[in-house]
mmCIF file of C-alpha atoms and ligand atoms in Angstrom:
data_model
loop_
_atom_site.group_PDB
_atom_site.id
_atom_site.type_symbol
_atom_site.label_atom_id
_atom_site.label_comp_id
_atom_site.label_asym_id
_atom_site.label_seq_id
_atom_site.Cartn_x
_atom_site.Cartn_y
_atom_site.Cartn_z
ATOM 1 C CA MET F 1 0.223 0.259 -0.525
ATOM 2 C CA VAL F 2 1.323 3.256 -0.960
ATOM 3 C CA ASN F 3 1.287 5.577 1.692
ATOM 4 C CA ARG F 4 -0.564 8.782 -0.361
ATOM 5 C CA GLN F 5 1.255 12.211 1.220
ATOM 6 C CA ARG F 6 4.816 10.823 2.341
ATOM 7 C CA ILE F 7 6.839 7.939 1.558
ATOM 8 C CA GLU F 8 10.596 7.529 3.222
ATOM 9 C CA VAL F 9 13.417 7.022 1.043
ATOM 10 C CA ALA F 10 15.588 4.408 2.625
ATOM 11 C CA SER F 11 19.332 5.400 2.015
ATOM 12 C CA ASN F 12 22.861 5.758 4.235
ATOM 13 C CA ARG F 13 20.828 8.985 5.223
ATOM 14 C CA PRO F 14 17.009 8.835 4.723
ATOM 15 C CA TYR F 15 15.207 10.812 3.883
ATOM 16 C CA PRO F 16 11.342 11.651 2.945
ATOM 17 C CA VAL F 17 8.733 12.234 0.019
ATOM 18 C CA PHE F 18 6.626 14.698 -0.010
ATOM 19 C CA LEU F 19 3.238 14.260 -2.204
ATOM 20 C CA GLY F 20 0.856 16.916 -3.151
ATOM 21 C CA VAL F 21 1.923 19.528 -0.893
ATOM 22 C CA PRO F 22 2.022 23.243 -1.986
ATOM 23 C CA LEU F 23 5.047 25.026 -2.935
ATOM 24 C CA GLU F 24 3.726 28.203 -0.198
ATOM 25 C CA GLY F 25 4.193 24.945 2.572
ATOM 26 C CA LEU F 26 7.954 24.531 1.873
ATOM 27 C CA GLY F 27 8.462 27.535 4.551
ATOM 28 C CA ASP F 28 6.173 25.587 7.810
ATOM 29 C CA TYR F 29 8.084 22.068 7.237
ATOM 30 C CA LEU F 30 11.668 23.835 7.474
ATOM 31 C CA LYS F 31 10.218 25.314 10.860
ATOM 32 C CA THR F 32 9.255 22.020 12.052
ATOM 33 C CA ARG F 33 12.503 20.571 11.248
ATOM 34 C CA SER F 34 14.053 22.592 13.560
ATOM 35 C CA LEU F 35 17.149 23.333 11.436
ATOM 36 C CA THR F 36 19.302 25.920 12.085
ATOM 37 C CA VAL F 37 18.831 27.513 8.869
ATOM 38 C CA ASP F 38 21.299 31.282 7.907
ATOM 39 C CA ASN F 39 19.796 31.570 4.673
ATOM 40 C CA ILE F 40 18.092 29.876 1.649
ATOM 41 C CA LEU F 41 19.726 29.799 -1.986
ATOM 42 C CA VAL F 42 17.339 29.019 -4.239
ATOM 43 C CA ILE F 43 18.557 27.709 -7.691
ATOM 44 C CA SER F 44 15.990 27.849 -10.659
ATOM 45 C CA THR F 45 15.318 28.747 -14.096
ATOM 46 C CA PRO F 46 13.084 31.565 -15.705
ATOM 47 C CA ASN F 47 10.412 29.045 -16.852
ATOM 48 C CA VAL F 48 9.613 27.685 -13.461
ATOM 49 C CA ALA F 49 10.791 30.617 -11.599
ATOM 50 C CA ASP F 50 8.336 32.888 -14.008
ATOM 51 C CA ARG F 51 5.401 30.733 -12.829
ATOM 52 C CA TYR F 52 6.126 29.775 -9.381
ATOM 53 C CA LEU F 53 9.230 31.404 -7.622
ATOM 54 C CA ASP F 54 6.680 33.447 -5.559
ATOM 55 C CA ARG F 55 4.489 30.660 -4.469
ATOM 56 C CA LEU F 56 8.044 29.118 -3.064
ATOM 57 C CA LEU F 57 8.876 32.578 -1.704
ATOM 58 C CA ALA F 58 5.671 33.558 -0.116
ATOM 59 C CA GLY F 59 6.262 30.230 1.859
ATOM 60 C CA LEU F 60 9.619 31.053 2.997
ATOM 61 C CA LYS F 61 9.116 34.691 4.384
ATOM 62 C CA ASP F 62 10.674 33.858 7.559
ATOM 63 C CA PHE F 63 14.332 32.888 6.022
ATOM 64 C CA LYS F 64 16.421 35.363 4.064
ATOM 65 C CA ALA F 65 16.318 33.750 1.214
ATOM 66 C CA ASP F 66 18.617 34.119 -2.701
ATOM 67 C CA PHE F 67 17.704 33.090 -6.101
ATOM 68 C CA ILE F 68 20.073 32.409 -8.608
ATOM 69 C CA SER F 69 18.598 32.248 -11.864
ATOM 70 C CA VAL F 70 20.098 29.321 -14.245
ATOM 71 C CA PRO F 71 19.303 29.273 -18.381
ATOM 72 C CA ASP F 72 17.671 26.304 -19.761
ATOM 73 C CA GLY F 73 19.414 23.207 -21.284
ATOM 74 C CA GLU F 74 21.545 20.278 -21.246
ATOM 75 C CA GLU F 75 24.576 22.404 -21.554
ATOM 76 C CA GLN F 76 23.779 24.020 -18.295
ATOM 77 C CA LYS F 77 24.936 20.787 -16.506
ATOM 78 C CA SER F 78 28.516 21.655 -16.453
ATOM 79 C CA LEU F 79 31.424 22.725 -14.714
ATOM 80 C CA ASP F 80 31.924 26.413 -15.924
ATOM 81 C CA ARG F 81 28.312 26.419 -14.638
ATOM 82 C CA ILE F 82 29.389 25.556 -11.902
ATOM 83 C CA ASP F 83 32.298 28.063 -11.924
ATOM 84 C CA LEU F 84 29.559 30.692 -11.943
ATOM 85 C CA LEU F 85 26.855 29.571 -9.179
ATOM 86 C CA THR F 86 29.933 29.623 -6.584
ATOM 87 C CA SER F 87 31.015 33.037 -7.308
ATOM 88 C CA GLU F 88 27.493 34.226 -7.059
ATOM 89 C CA ALA F 89 26.760 31.873 -3.884
ATOM 90 C CA VAL F 90 30.033 33.586 -1.911
ATOM 91 C CA SER F 91 28.892 36.748 -2.932
ATOM 92 C CA LEU F 92 25.227 36.036 -1.677
ATOM 93 C CA GLY F 93 27.274 34.769 1.720
ATOM 94 C CA ILE F 94 26.181 31.172 1.170
ATOM 95 C CA ASP F 95 28.364 28.881 3.709
ATOM 96 C CA ARG F 96 28.176 25.866 5.564
ATOM 97 C CA SER F 97 24.580 26.824 7.753
ATOM 98 C CA SER F 98 22.458 27.767 4.498
ATOM 99 C CA LEU F 99 20.281 25.308 2.366
ATOM 100 C CA VAL F 100 20.330 25.276 -1.417
ATOM 101 C CA ILE F 101 16.809 24.703 -2.547
ATOM 102 C CA ALA F 102 16.630 22.722 -6.308
ATOM 103 C CA PHE F 103 13.382 24.159 -7.954
ATOM 104 C CA GLY F 104 12.561 22.885 -11.440
ATOM 105 C CA GLY F 105 13.289 19.632 -13.422
ATOM 106 C CA GLY F 106 16.087 16.803 -14.050
ATOM 107 C CA VAL F 107 18.652 19.668 -15.288
ATOM 108 C CA ILE F 108 18.288 21.636 -12.423
ATOM 109 C CA GLY F 109 18.267 18.917 -9.661
ATOM 110 C CA ASP F 110 21.088 17.638 -11.225
ATOM 111 C CA LEU F 111 22.953 20.648 -11.212
ATOM 112 C CA ALA F 112 21.998 22.329 -8.324
ATOM 113 C CA GLY F 113 22.454 19.069 -6.013
ATOM 114 C CA PHE F 114 25.982 18.579 -7.254
ATOM 115 C CA PHE F 115 26.761 21.979 -6.543
ATOM 116 C CA ALA F 116 25.342 21.628 -3.130
ATOM 117 C CA SER F 117 27.052 18.344 -3.319
ATOM 118 C CA ILE F 118 30.787 20.099 -3.302
ATOM 119 C CA TYR F 119 30.721 23.527 -1.918
ATOM 120 C CA MET F 120 32.020 23.750 1.258
ATOM 121 C CA ARG F 121 32.564 20.238 1.334
ATOM 122 C CA GLY F 122 28.453 19.921 1.151
ATOM 123 C CA ILE F 123 25.450 21.827 2.143
ATOM 124 C CA ARG F 124 21.992 20.933 2.943
ATOM 125 C CA LEU F 125 20.062 20.322 0.428
ATOM 126 C CA ILE F 126 16.103 20.267 -0.619
ATOM 127 C CA GLN F 127 14.657 18.544 -4.255
ATOM 128 C CA VAL F 128 11.559 20.493 -5.575
ATOM 129 C CA PRO F 129 11.139 19.292 -8.678
ATOM 130 C CA THR F 130 8.570 20.281 -11.105
ATOM 131 C CA THR F 131 9.375 18.175 -14.084
ATOM 132 C CA LEU F 132 6.849 14.439 -14.503
ATOM 133 C CA LEU F 133 9.973 13.093 -14.648
ATOM 134 C CA ALA F 134 11.422 14.536 -12.282
ATOM 135 C CA GLN F 135 9.130 14.024 -9.940
ATOM 136 C CA VAL F 136 8.918 10.388 -10.469
ATOM 137 C CA ASP F 137 12.605 9.904 -11.106
ATOM 138 C CA SER F 138 15.257 12.563 -10.960
ATOM 139 C CA SER F 139 14.680 13.964 -7.056
ATOM 140 C CA ILE F 140 14.522 10.313 -5.999
ATOM 141 C CA GLY F 141 17.950 8.672 -5.388
ATOM 142 C CA GLY F 142 20.429 11.155 -4.510
ATOM 143 C CA LYS F 143 22.360 11.129 -7.728
ATOM 144 C CA VAL F 144 23.449 14.962 -8.948
ATOM 145 C CA ALA F 145 25.576 15.036 -12.008
ATOM 146 C CA VAL F 146 27.113 17.366 -14.247
ATOM 147 C CA ASN F 147 28.469 16.431 -17.732
ATOM 148 C CA HIS F 148 31.905 16.409 -19.053
ATOM 149 C CA SER F 149 33.061 16.660 -22.334
ATOM 150 C CA ALA F 150 33.951 12.627 -22.034
ATOM 151 C CA GLY F 151 30.528 12.156 -20.821
ATOM 152 C CA LYS F 152 27.187 12.852 -19.904
ATOM 153 C CA ASN F 153 27.062 12.934 -16.028
ATOM 154 C CA LEU F 154 30.614 11.543 -15.886
ATOM 155 C CA LEU F 155 31.356 14.884 -12.909
ATOM 156 C CA GLY F 156 29.084 13.148 -10.243
ATOM 157 C CA ALA F 157 28.068 11.901 -5.988
ATOM 158 C CA PHE F 158 25.089 9.865 -4.606
ATOM 159 C CA TYR F 159 24.390 13.120 -2.417
ATOM 160 C CA PRO F 160 20.649 12.691 -1.107
ATOM 161 C CA PRO F 161 18.311 15.626 0.201
ATOM 162 C CA LEU F 162 17.241 16.640 2.987
ATOM 163 C CA ALA F 163 13.343 16.287 1.790
ATOM 164 C CA VAL F 164 12.001 16.181 -1.412
ATOM 165 C CA TRP F 165 9.149 18.160 -1.724
ATOM 166 C CA THR F 166 6.632 18.068 -4.518
ATOM 167 C CA ASP F 167 3.563 19.977 -5.822
ATOM 168 C CA PHE F 168 1.621 18.257 -8.212
ATOM 169 C CA THR F 169 0.236 21.192 -9.898
ATOM 170 C CA THR F 170 3.458 22.111 -11.512
ATOM 171 C CA LEU F 171 2.428 20.272 -13.969
ATOM 172 C CA GLU F 172 -0.240 22.353 -15.418
ATOM 173 C CA THR F 173 2.715 24.267 -17.061
ATOM 174 C CA LEU F 174 4.629 21.508 -18.236
ATOM 175 C CA PRO F 175 4.640 21.239 -22.315
ATOM 176 C CA TRP F 176 3.492 18.084 -23.470
ATOM 177 C CA SER F 177 6.916 16.748 -25.353
ATOM 178 C CA GLU F 178 8.482 17.124 -21.330
ATOM 179 C CA PHE F 179 4.649 15.329 -19.832
ATOM 180 C CA GLN F 180 5.784 12.459 -22.294
ATOM 181 C CA ASN F 181 9.100 12.161 -21.028
ATOM 182 C CA GLY F 182 8.287 11.596 -17.825
ATOM 183 C CA LEU F 183 5.444 9.405 -19.229
ATOM 184 C CA ALA F 184 8.105 7.437 -20.696
ATOM 185 C CA GLU F 185 9.710 6.551 -17.457
ATOM 186 C CA THR F 186 5.737 6.123 -15.889
ATOM 187 C CA ILE F 187 5.248 3.172 -17.990
ATOM 188 C CA LYS F 188 9.027 1.631 -17.612
ATOM 189 C CA HIS F 189 8.772 2.064 -13.860
ATOM 190 C CA ALA F 190 5.404 0.090 -14.197
ATOM 191 C CA LEU F 191 6.544 -2.792 -16.324
ATOM 192 C CA ILE F 192 9.663 -3.524 -14.071
ATOM 193 C CA ALA F 193 7.589 -3.677 -10.291
ATOM 194 C CA ASP F 194 3.918 -2.340 -10.709
ATOM 195 C CA TYR F 195 1.321 -3.987 -12.934
ATOM 196 C CA GLU F 196 -1.614 -2.442 -11.576
ATOM 197 C CA LEU F 197 0.760 1.168 -12.593
ATOM 198 C CA PHE F 198 0.481 -0.263 -16.005
ATOM 199 C CA SER F 199 -3.537 -1.473 -15.905
ATOM 200 C CA TYR F 200 -3.952 2.209 -14.830
ATOM 201 C CA LEU F 201 -2.018 3.426 -17.073
ATOM 202 C CA GLU F 202 -3.756 1.887 -20.183
ATOM 203 C CA LYS F 203 -7.215 2.328 -18.451
ATOM 204 C CA TYR F 204 -6.579 6.108 -17.701
ATOM 205 C CA THR F 205 -4.920 7.220 -21.113
ATOM 206 C CA GLU F 206 -7.205 9.519 -21.818
ATOM 207 C CA GLU F 207 -7.743 11.454 -18.672
ATOM 208 C CA ILE F 208 -4.112 11.402 -18.287
ATOM 209 C CA LYS F 209 -3.563 13.250 -21.936
ATOM 210 C CA GLN F 210 -6.442 15.823 -20.787
ATOM 211 C CA GLY F 211 -4.974 16.658 -17.627
ATOM 212 C CA ASN F 212 -7.177 14.888 -14.768
ATOM 213 C CA SER F 213 -5.221 16.276 -11.720
ATOM 214 C CA ALA F 214 -7.355 13.035 -9.084
ATOM 215 C CA VAL F 215 -5.684 10.715 -11.883
ATOM 216 C CA TRP F 216 -1.925 12.299 -12.400
ATOM 217 C CA ARG F 217 -1.832 12.092 -8.316
ATOM 218 C CA GLU F 218 -2.156 8.198 -8.663
ATOM 219 C CA MET F 219 -0.117 7.603 -11.564
ATOM 220 C CA VAL F 220 3.123 10.323 -9.763
ATOM 221 C CA THR F 221 2.500 8.952 -6.436
ATOM 222 C CA ARG F 222 2.497 4.778 -7.560
ATOM 223 C CA SER F 223 5.381 6.089 -10.022
ATOM 224 C CA LEU F 224 7.648 6.942 -7.542
ATOM 225 C CA ALA F 225 7.060 4.199 -5.369
ATOM 226 C CA VAL F 226 9.047 1.990 -7.999
ATOM 227 C CA LYS F 227 11.652 4.750 -7.645
ATOM 228 C CA VAL F 228 11.865 4.985 -3.859
ATOM 229 C CA LYS F 229 11.367 0.915 -3.836
ATOM 230 C CA LYS F 230 14.702 0.187 -6.316
ATOM 231 C CA VAL F 231 16.658 2.864 -4.437
ATOM 232 C CA ALA F 232 15.956 1.474 -1.067
ATOM 233 C CA GLU F 233 17.479 -2.087 -2.557
ATOM 234 C CA ASP F 234 20.372 -0.881 -3.682
ATOM 235 C CA GLU F 235 21.255 3.057 -2.989
ATOM 236 C CA LEU F 236 24.707 2.503 -4.674
ATOM 237 C CA GLU F 237 23.391 0.959 -7.923
ATOM 238 C CA GLN F 238 25.092 -2.219 -8.121
ATOM 239 C CA GLY F 239 22.383 -4.162 -7.985
ATOM 240 C CA ALA F 240 18.534 -4.043 -8.191
ATOM 241 C CA ARG F 241 18.412 -0.737 -9.056
ATOM 242 C CA ALA F 242 20.120 -1.777 -12.378
ATOM 243 C CA LEU F 243 16.274 -2.405 -13.438
ATOM 244 C CA LEU F 244 15.814 1.623 -14.096
ATOM 245 C CA ASN F 245 17.491 0.964 -17.316
ATOM 246 C CA LEU F 246 15.005 -0.603 -18.786
ATOM 247 C CA GLY F 247 15.005 0.048 -22.351
ATOM 248 C CA HIS F 248 17.906 2.767 -21.695
ATOM 249 C CA SER F 249 20.825 0.331 -23.376
ATOM 250 C CA PHE F 250 19.148 0.749 -26.633
ATOM 251 C CA GLY F 251 17.853 4.364 -25.794
ATOM 252 C CA HIS F 252 21.582 5.381 -25.664
ATOM 253 C CA ALA F 253 22.526 4.103 -28.623
ATOM 254 C CA LEU F 254 19.522 5.584 -30.857
ATOM 255 C CA GLU F 255 20.399 8.865 -29.254
ATOM 256 C CA THR F 256 23.699 8.712 -30.400
ATOM 257 C CA GLU F 257 23.397 7.207 -33.656
ATOM 258 C CA LEU F 258 21.075 10.522 -34.555
ATOM 259 C CA GLU F 259 23.202 12.720 -32.487
ATOM 260 C CA TYR F 260 21.269 14.094 -30.014
ATOM 261 C CA LYS F 261 19.390 15.497 -33.028
ATOM 262 C CA GLY F 262 14.833 14.985 -33.344
ATOM 263 C CA ILE F 263 14.589 13.235 -30.321
ATOM 264 C CA THR F 264 13.506 13.388 -27.238
ATOM 265 C CA HIS F 265 14.943 11.772 -24.482
ATOM 266 C CA GLY F 266 11.312 10.460 -23.859
ATOM 267 C CA GLN F 267 10.618 9.063 -27.041
ATOM 268 C CA GLY F 268 14.527 7.452 -26.690
ATOM 269 C CA VAL F 269 13.505 5.524 -24.330
ATOM 270 C CA SER F 270 10.293 4.553 -25.532
ATOM 271 C CA VAL F 271 11.833 2.824 -28.181
ATOM 272 C CA GLY F 272 14.375 1.629 -26.329
ATOM 273 C CA LEU F 273 11.842 0.041 -24.313
ATOM 274 C CA ALA F 274 9.873 -1.304 -27.625
ATOM 275 C CA ALA F 275 12.898 -2.778 -28.962
ATOM 276 C CA ALA F 276 13.498 -4.527 -25.350
ATOM 277 C CA ALA F 277 10.256 -5.962 -25.129
ATOM 278 C CA CYS F 278 10.865 -7.477 -28.705
ATOM 279 C CA LEU F 279 13.926 -8.785 -27.267
ATOM 280 C CA ALA F 280 12.222 -10.485 -24.679
ATOM 281 C CA GLN F 281 9.278 -11.738 -26.175
ATOM 282 C CA GLY F 282 11.699 -13.471 -28.775
ATOM 283 C CA ARG F 283 13.175 -15.173 -25.479
ATOM 284 C CA GLY F 284 9.281 -16.199 -24.514
ATOM 285 C CA MET F 285 9.658 -13.614 -21.543
ATOM 286 C CA LEU F 286 6.756 -11.618 -22.821
ATOM 287 C CA THR F 287 3.927 -12.876 -24.883
ATOM 288 C CA LEU F 288 2.734 -11.367 -27.855
ATOM 289 C CA ALA F 289 0.223 -10.382 -26.503
ATOM 290 C CA GLU F 290 1.652 -8.589 -23.872
ATOM 291 C CA LEU F 291 4.616 -6.833 -26.376
ATOM 292 C CA ASN F 292 1.248 -5.591 -28.404
ATOM 293 C CA ARG F 293 -0.351 -3.714 -24.861
ATOM 294 C CA ILE F 294 3.435 -2.408 -24.337
ATOM 295 C CA THR F 295 3.718 -0.318 -27.435
ATOM 296 C CA GLY F 296 -0.389 -0.110 -27.702
ATOM 297 C CA LEU F 297 0.570 1.674 -24.083
ATOM 298 C CA LEU F 298 3.236 3.726 -25.895
ATOM 299 C CA GLN F 299 1.536 4.384 -29.059
ATOM 300 C CA GLY F 300 -1.454 5.826 -26.286
ATOM 301 C CA PHE F 301 0.735 8.658 -24.636
ATOM 302 C CA GLY F 302 1.735 9.007 -28.444
ATOM 303 C CA LEU F 303 5.357 7.807 -27.615
ATOM 304 C CA MET F 304 7.317 6.192 -30.273
ATOM 305 C CA THR F 305 7.651 2.995 -31.193
ATOM 306 C CA ARG F 306 9.363 2.589 -34.500
ATOM 307 C CA ILE F 307 11.358 5.124 -36.226
ATOM 308 C CA LYS F 308 13.905 5.900 -38.788
ATOM 309 C CA ALA F 309 17.431 5.507 -37.413
ATOM 310 C CA GLY F 310 20.660 3.455 -39.519
ATOM 311 C CA THR F 311 20.439 0.026 -39.856
ATOM 312 C CA ALA F 312 20.101 -2.610 -37.097
ATOM 313 C CA GLU F 313 24.458 -3.645 -37.134
ATOM 314 C CA ARG F 314 25.260 0.246 -36.714
ATOM 315 C CA LEU F 315 22.846 0.602 -33.648
ATOM 316 C CA LEU F 316 24.236 -2.770 -31.840
ATOM 317 C CA GLN F 317 27.663 -1.282 -32.368
ATOM 318 C CA HIS F 318 26.501 1.612 -30.970
ATOM 319 C CA MET F 319 25.510 -0.909 -27.705
ATOM 320 C CA GLN F 320 29.055 -2.169 -27.318
ATOM 321 C CA THR F 321 29.866 1.021 -25.260
ATOM 322 C CA ASP F 322 27.656 1.070 -23.008
ATOM 323 C CA LYS F 323 29.329 1.773 -19.493
ATOM 324 C CA LYS F 324 26.706 -1.064 -18.187
ATOM 325 C CA ASN F 325 29.010 -3.699 -19.699
ATOM 326 C CA LYS F 326 31.608 -5.634 -18.631
ATOM 327 C CA ALA F 327 34.162 -7.513 -19.540
ATOM 328 C CA GLY F 328 32.864 -7.055 -23.113
ATOM 329 C CA GLN F 329 29.506 -9.199 -21.924
ATOM 330 C CA LYS F 330 26.517 -6.752 -22.933
ATOM 331 C CA ILE F 331 24.147 -6.522 -20.231
ATOM 332 C CA LEU F 332 20.780 -5.431 -20.516
ATOM 333 C CA ILE F 333 17.455 -5.215 -18.761
ATOM 334 C CA LEU F 334 14.435 -6.892 -20.135
ATOM 335 C CA PRO F 335 10.951 -7.357 -19.335
ATOM 336 C CA LYS F 336 9.406 -10.431 -17.856
ATOM 337 C CA GLY F 337 5.834 -10.663 -18.238
ATOM 338 C CA ILE F 338 4.318 -7.155 -17.370
ATOM 339 C CA GLY F 339 5.118 -5.923 -14.196
ATOM 340 C CA GLN F 340 8.838 -7.742 -13.392
ATOM 341 C CA ALA F 341 12.242 -7.190 -15.584
ATOM 342 C CA MET F 342 15.685 -9.098 -14.898
ATOM 343 C CA ILE F 343 19.032 -8.705 -15.808
ATOM 344 C CA VAL F 344 20.290 -10.610 -19.189
ATOM 345 C CA LYS F 345 23.771 -10.546 -19.616
ATOM 346 C CA ASP F 346 23.401 -14.258 -21.727
ATOM 347 C CA CYS F 347 21.827 -11.983 -25.396
ATOM 348 C CA THR F 348 23.488 -12.847 -28.444
ATOM 349 C CA ASP F 349 24.332 -10.442 -31.442
ATOM 350 C CA GLN F 350 21.821 -12.071 -33.334
ATOM 351 C CA GLU F 351 18.525 -11.647 -30.774
ATOM 352 C CA ILE F 352 19.978 -7.645 -30.494
ATOM 353 C CA ILE F 353 20.272 -7.409 -34.137
ATOM 354 C CA ALA F 354 16.506 -8.809 -34.061
ATOM 355 C CA ALA F 355 15.465 -6.748 -31.981
ATOM 356 C CA TRP F 356 16.662 -3.431 -33.807
ATOM 357 C CA GLN F 357 14.835 -5.224 -36.808
ATOM 358 C CA GLY F 358 11.436 -5.285 -34.948
ATOM 359 C CA VAL F 359 11.355 -1.204 -34.428
ATOM 360 C CA LEU F 360 13.207 0.097 -36.944
ATOM 361 C CA GLN F 361 10.938 1.783 -40.161
HETATM 362 N N1 NAD S 1 19.747 12.042 -11.496
HETATM 363 C C1 NAD S 1 19.107 11.383 -11.852
HETATM 364 O O1 NAD S 1 18.521 9.997 -10.907
HETATM 365 C C2 NAD S 1 17.874 11.090 -12.997
HETATM 366 C C3 NAD S 1 17.646 10.818 -13.503
HETATM 367 C C4 NAD S 1 16.930 10.426 -15.025
HETATM 368 C C5 NAD S 1 17.541 11.983 -15.488
HETATM 369 N N2 NAD S 1 18.019 13.019 -14.937
HETATM 370 C C6 NAD S 1 18.685 14.222 -15.422
HETATM 371 O O2 NAD S 1 17.561 14.824 -15.705
HETATM 372 C C7 NAD S 1 17.369 15.665 -17.513
HETATM 373 C C8 NAD S 1 16.210 15.961 -17.461
HETATM 374 O O3 NAD S 1 15.035 16.859 -17.073
HETATM 375 P P1 NAD S 1 14.349 16.771 -17.472
HETATM 376 O O4 NAD S 1 13.226 15.995 -18.155
HETATM 377 O O5 NAD S 1 13.091 17.019 -15.683
HETATM 378 O O6 NAD S 1 14.266 18.384 -18.151
HETATM 379 P P2 NAD S 1 14.895 19.757 -17.327
HETATM 380 O O7 NAD S 1 15.362 20.395 -16.395
HETATM 381 O O8 NAD S 1 15.599 20.604 -18.844
HETATM 382 O O9 NAD S 1 13.513 20.348 -17.727
HETATM 383 C C9 NAD S 1 12.613 20.803 -19.318
HETATM 384 C C10 NAD S 1 12.006 22.199 -19.747
HETATM 385 O O10 NAD S 1 10.791 21.835 -18.717
HETATM 386 C C11 NAD S 1 10.573 23.783 -18.125
HETATM 387 N N3 NAD S 1 10.507 23.517 -16.808
HETATM 388 C C12 NAD S 1 10.453 23.217 -15.326
HETATM 389 N N4 NAD S 1 9.194 22.566 -14.918
HETATM 390 C C13 NAD S 1 8.108 22.705 -15.693
HETATM 391 C C14 NAD S 1 6.899 23.818 -15.617
HETATM 392 N N5 NAD S 1 6.396 22.832 -14.212
HETATM 393 N N6 NAD S 1 6.113 24.195 -15.939
HETATM 394 C C15 NAD S 1 6.641 25.169 -17.319
HETATM 395 N N7 NAD S 1 8.154 24.694 -17.536
HETATM 396 C C16 NAD S 1 8.383 23.498 -16.837
HETATM 397 C C17 NAD S 1 12.434 23.797 -17.336
HETATM 398 O O11 NAD S 1 12.450 25.426 -17.995
HETATM 399 C C18 NAD S 1 13.189 23.043 -19.386
HETATM 400 O O12 NAD S 1 12.668 24.087 -20.137
HETATM 401 C C19 NAD S 1 18.953 15.428 -17.656
HETATM 402 O O13 NAD S 1 20.040 16.300 -17.440
HETATM 403 C C20 NAD S 1 19.822 13.761 -17.257
HETATM 404 O O14 NAD S 1 20.358 14.032 -17.042
HETATM 405 C C21 NAD S 1 19.068 12.349 -13.863
#
């Protein structure tokens, strides 16, 4: 049974995820924790700050709160931006008794989280996620990072926040293509660990697309509960947490082939889920009916299950460099029925090529 207001994340440093709470309520929560917080630094982007900063700051009126705006975009997850944040934070007097609020999507969560993890050897952090992807996925689990020219998320840390504060109403202004990115992860969560969530998504596809808030609440709550569970089983990503990579090895290969152009991360994950499902069906881990349900659900949300992107052989090659592989062995996550997944280490190149052929146009 999922608690609908608060879920604890079991971790080296356990922390609560608050669900469906108003942005204005964060200040009161901080007071109840009797933390000594001299000043608060909110880091956000214009898209979020223009719409929601006033609401957040209204609740923080009894604290000294400063705000730093970071432009949008994945390229902001960089050491250059950390350098700039550091200069700004120093001039604002941010010190070890301060608290950082990462207020935005996954980019801000990763960037501001990484900044908090290294500024003065680590200052306190609260995640306030405002995209669907950040609410169901990136704000939970403590992974924070910036990119490097040699790789995405190459410089990072496991840095659990003090709390995650999730106000579902922020999703009302999220563009549909961003919402789809979070939906792809939600369908992945359902596939690896929650059959009921999968059926719920099938049943309420139209309500979700129309923005029914009660349905959103149920969907987000169940989806993030899967992430919380997997993180609790394996905080440092040495086993069970790897299941969260379902669809991602295929998805990354696609993004590499397309040089990250013309395909969103969510669409890449979606085709990746379809490819993993094809492979699983070929191995007898899924029935044809289950495969059709998976592709049908993805398509129901306008997510792609087929794509034009090079050849199966080239995509296989991109998968050879996947960082999850060990000693030349390709490690894949595959669905086993709907609601379970497995780590599979013995897929042949022929099977992977056949799976790619199943999703290539
Ligand atoms: N740390 C982790 O465990 C983890 C997991 C998955 C993804 N990630 C990272 O997450 C990032 C992607 O995050 P994302 O998909 O949230 O993208 P994002 O942070 O770029 O946000 C997407 C867009 O939505 C805007 N936005 C945010 N909230 C809004 C709102 N409520 N209303 C209107 N617009 C809003 C943003 O300004 C941005 O333009 C990637 O960098 C990825 O590496 C991290």
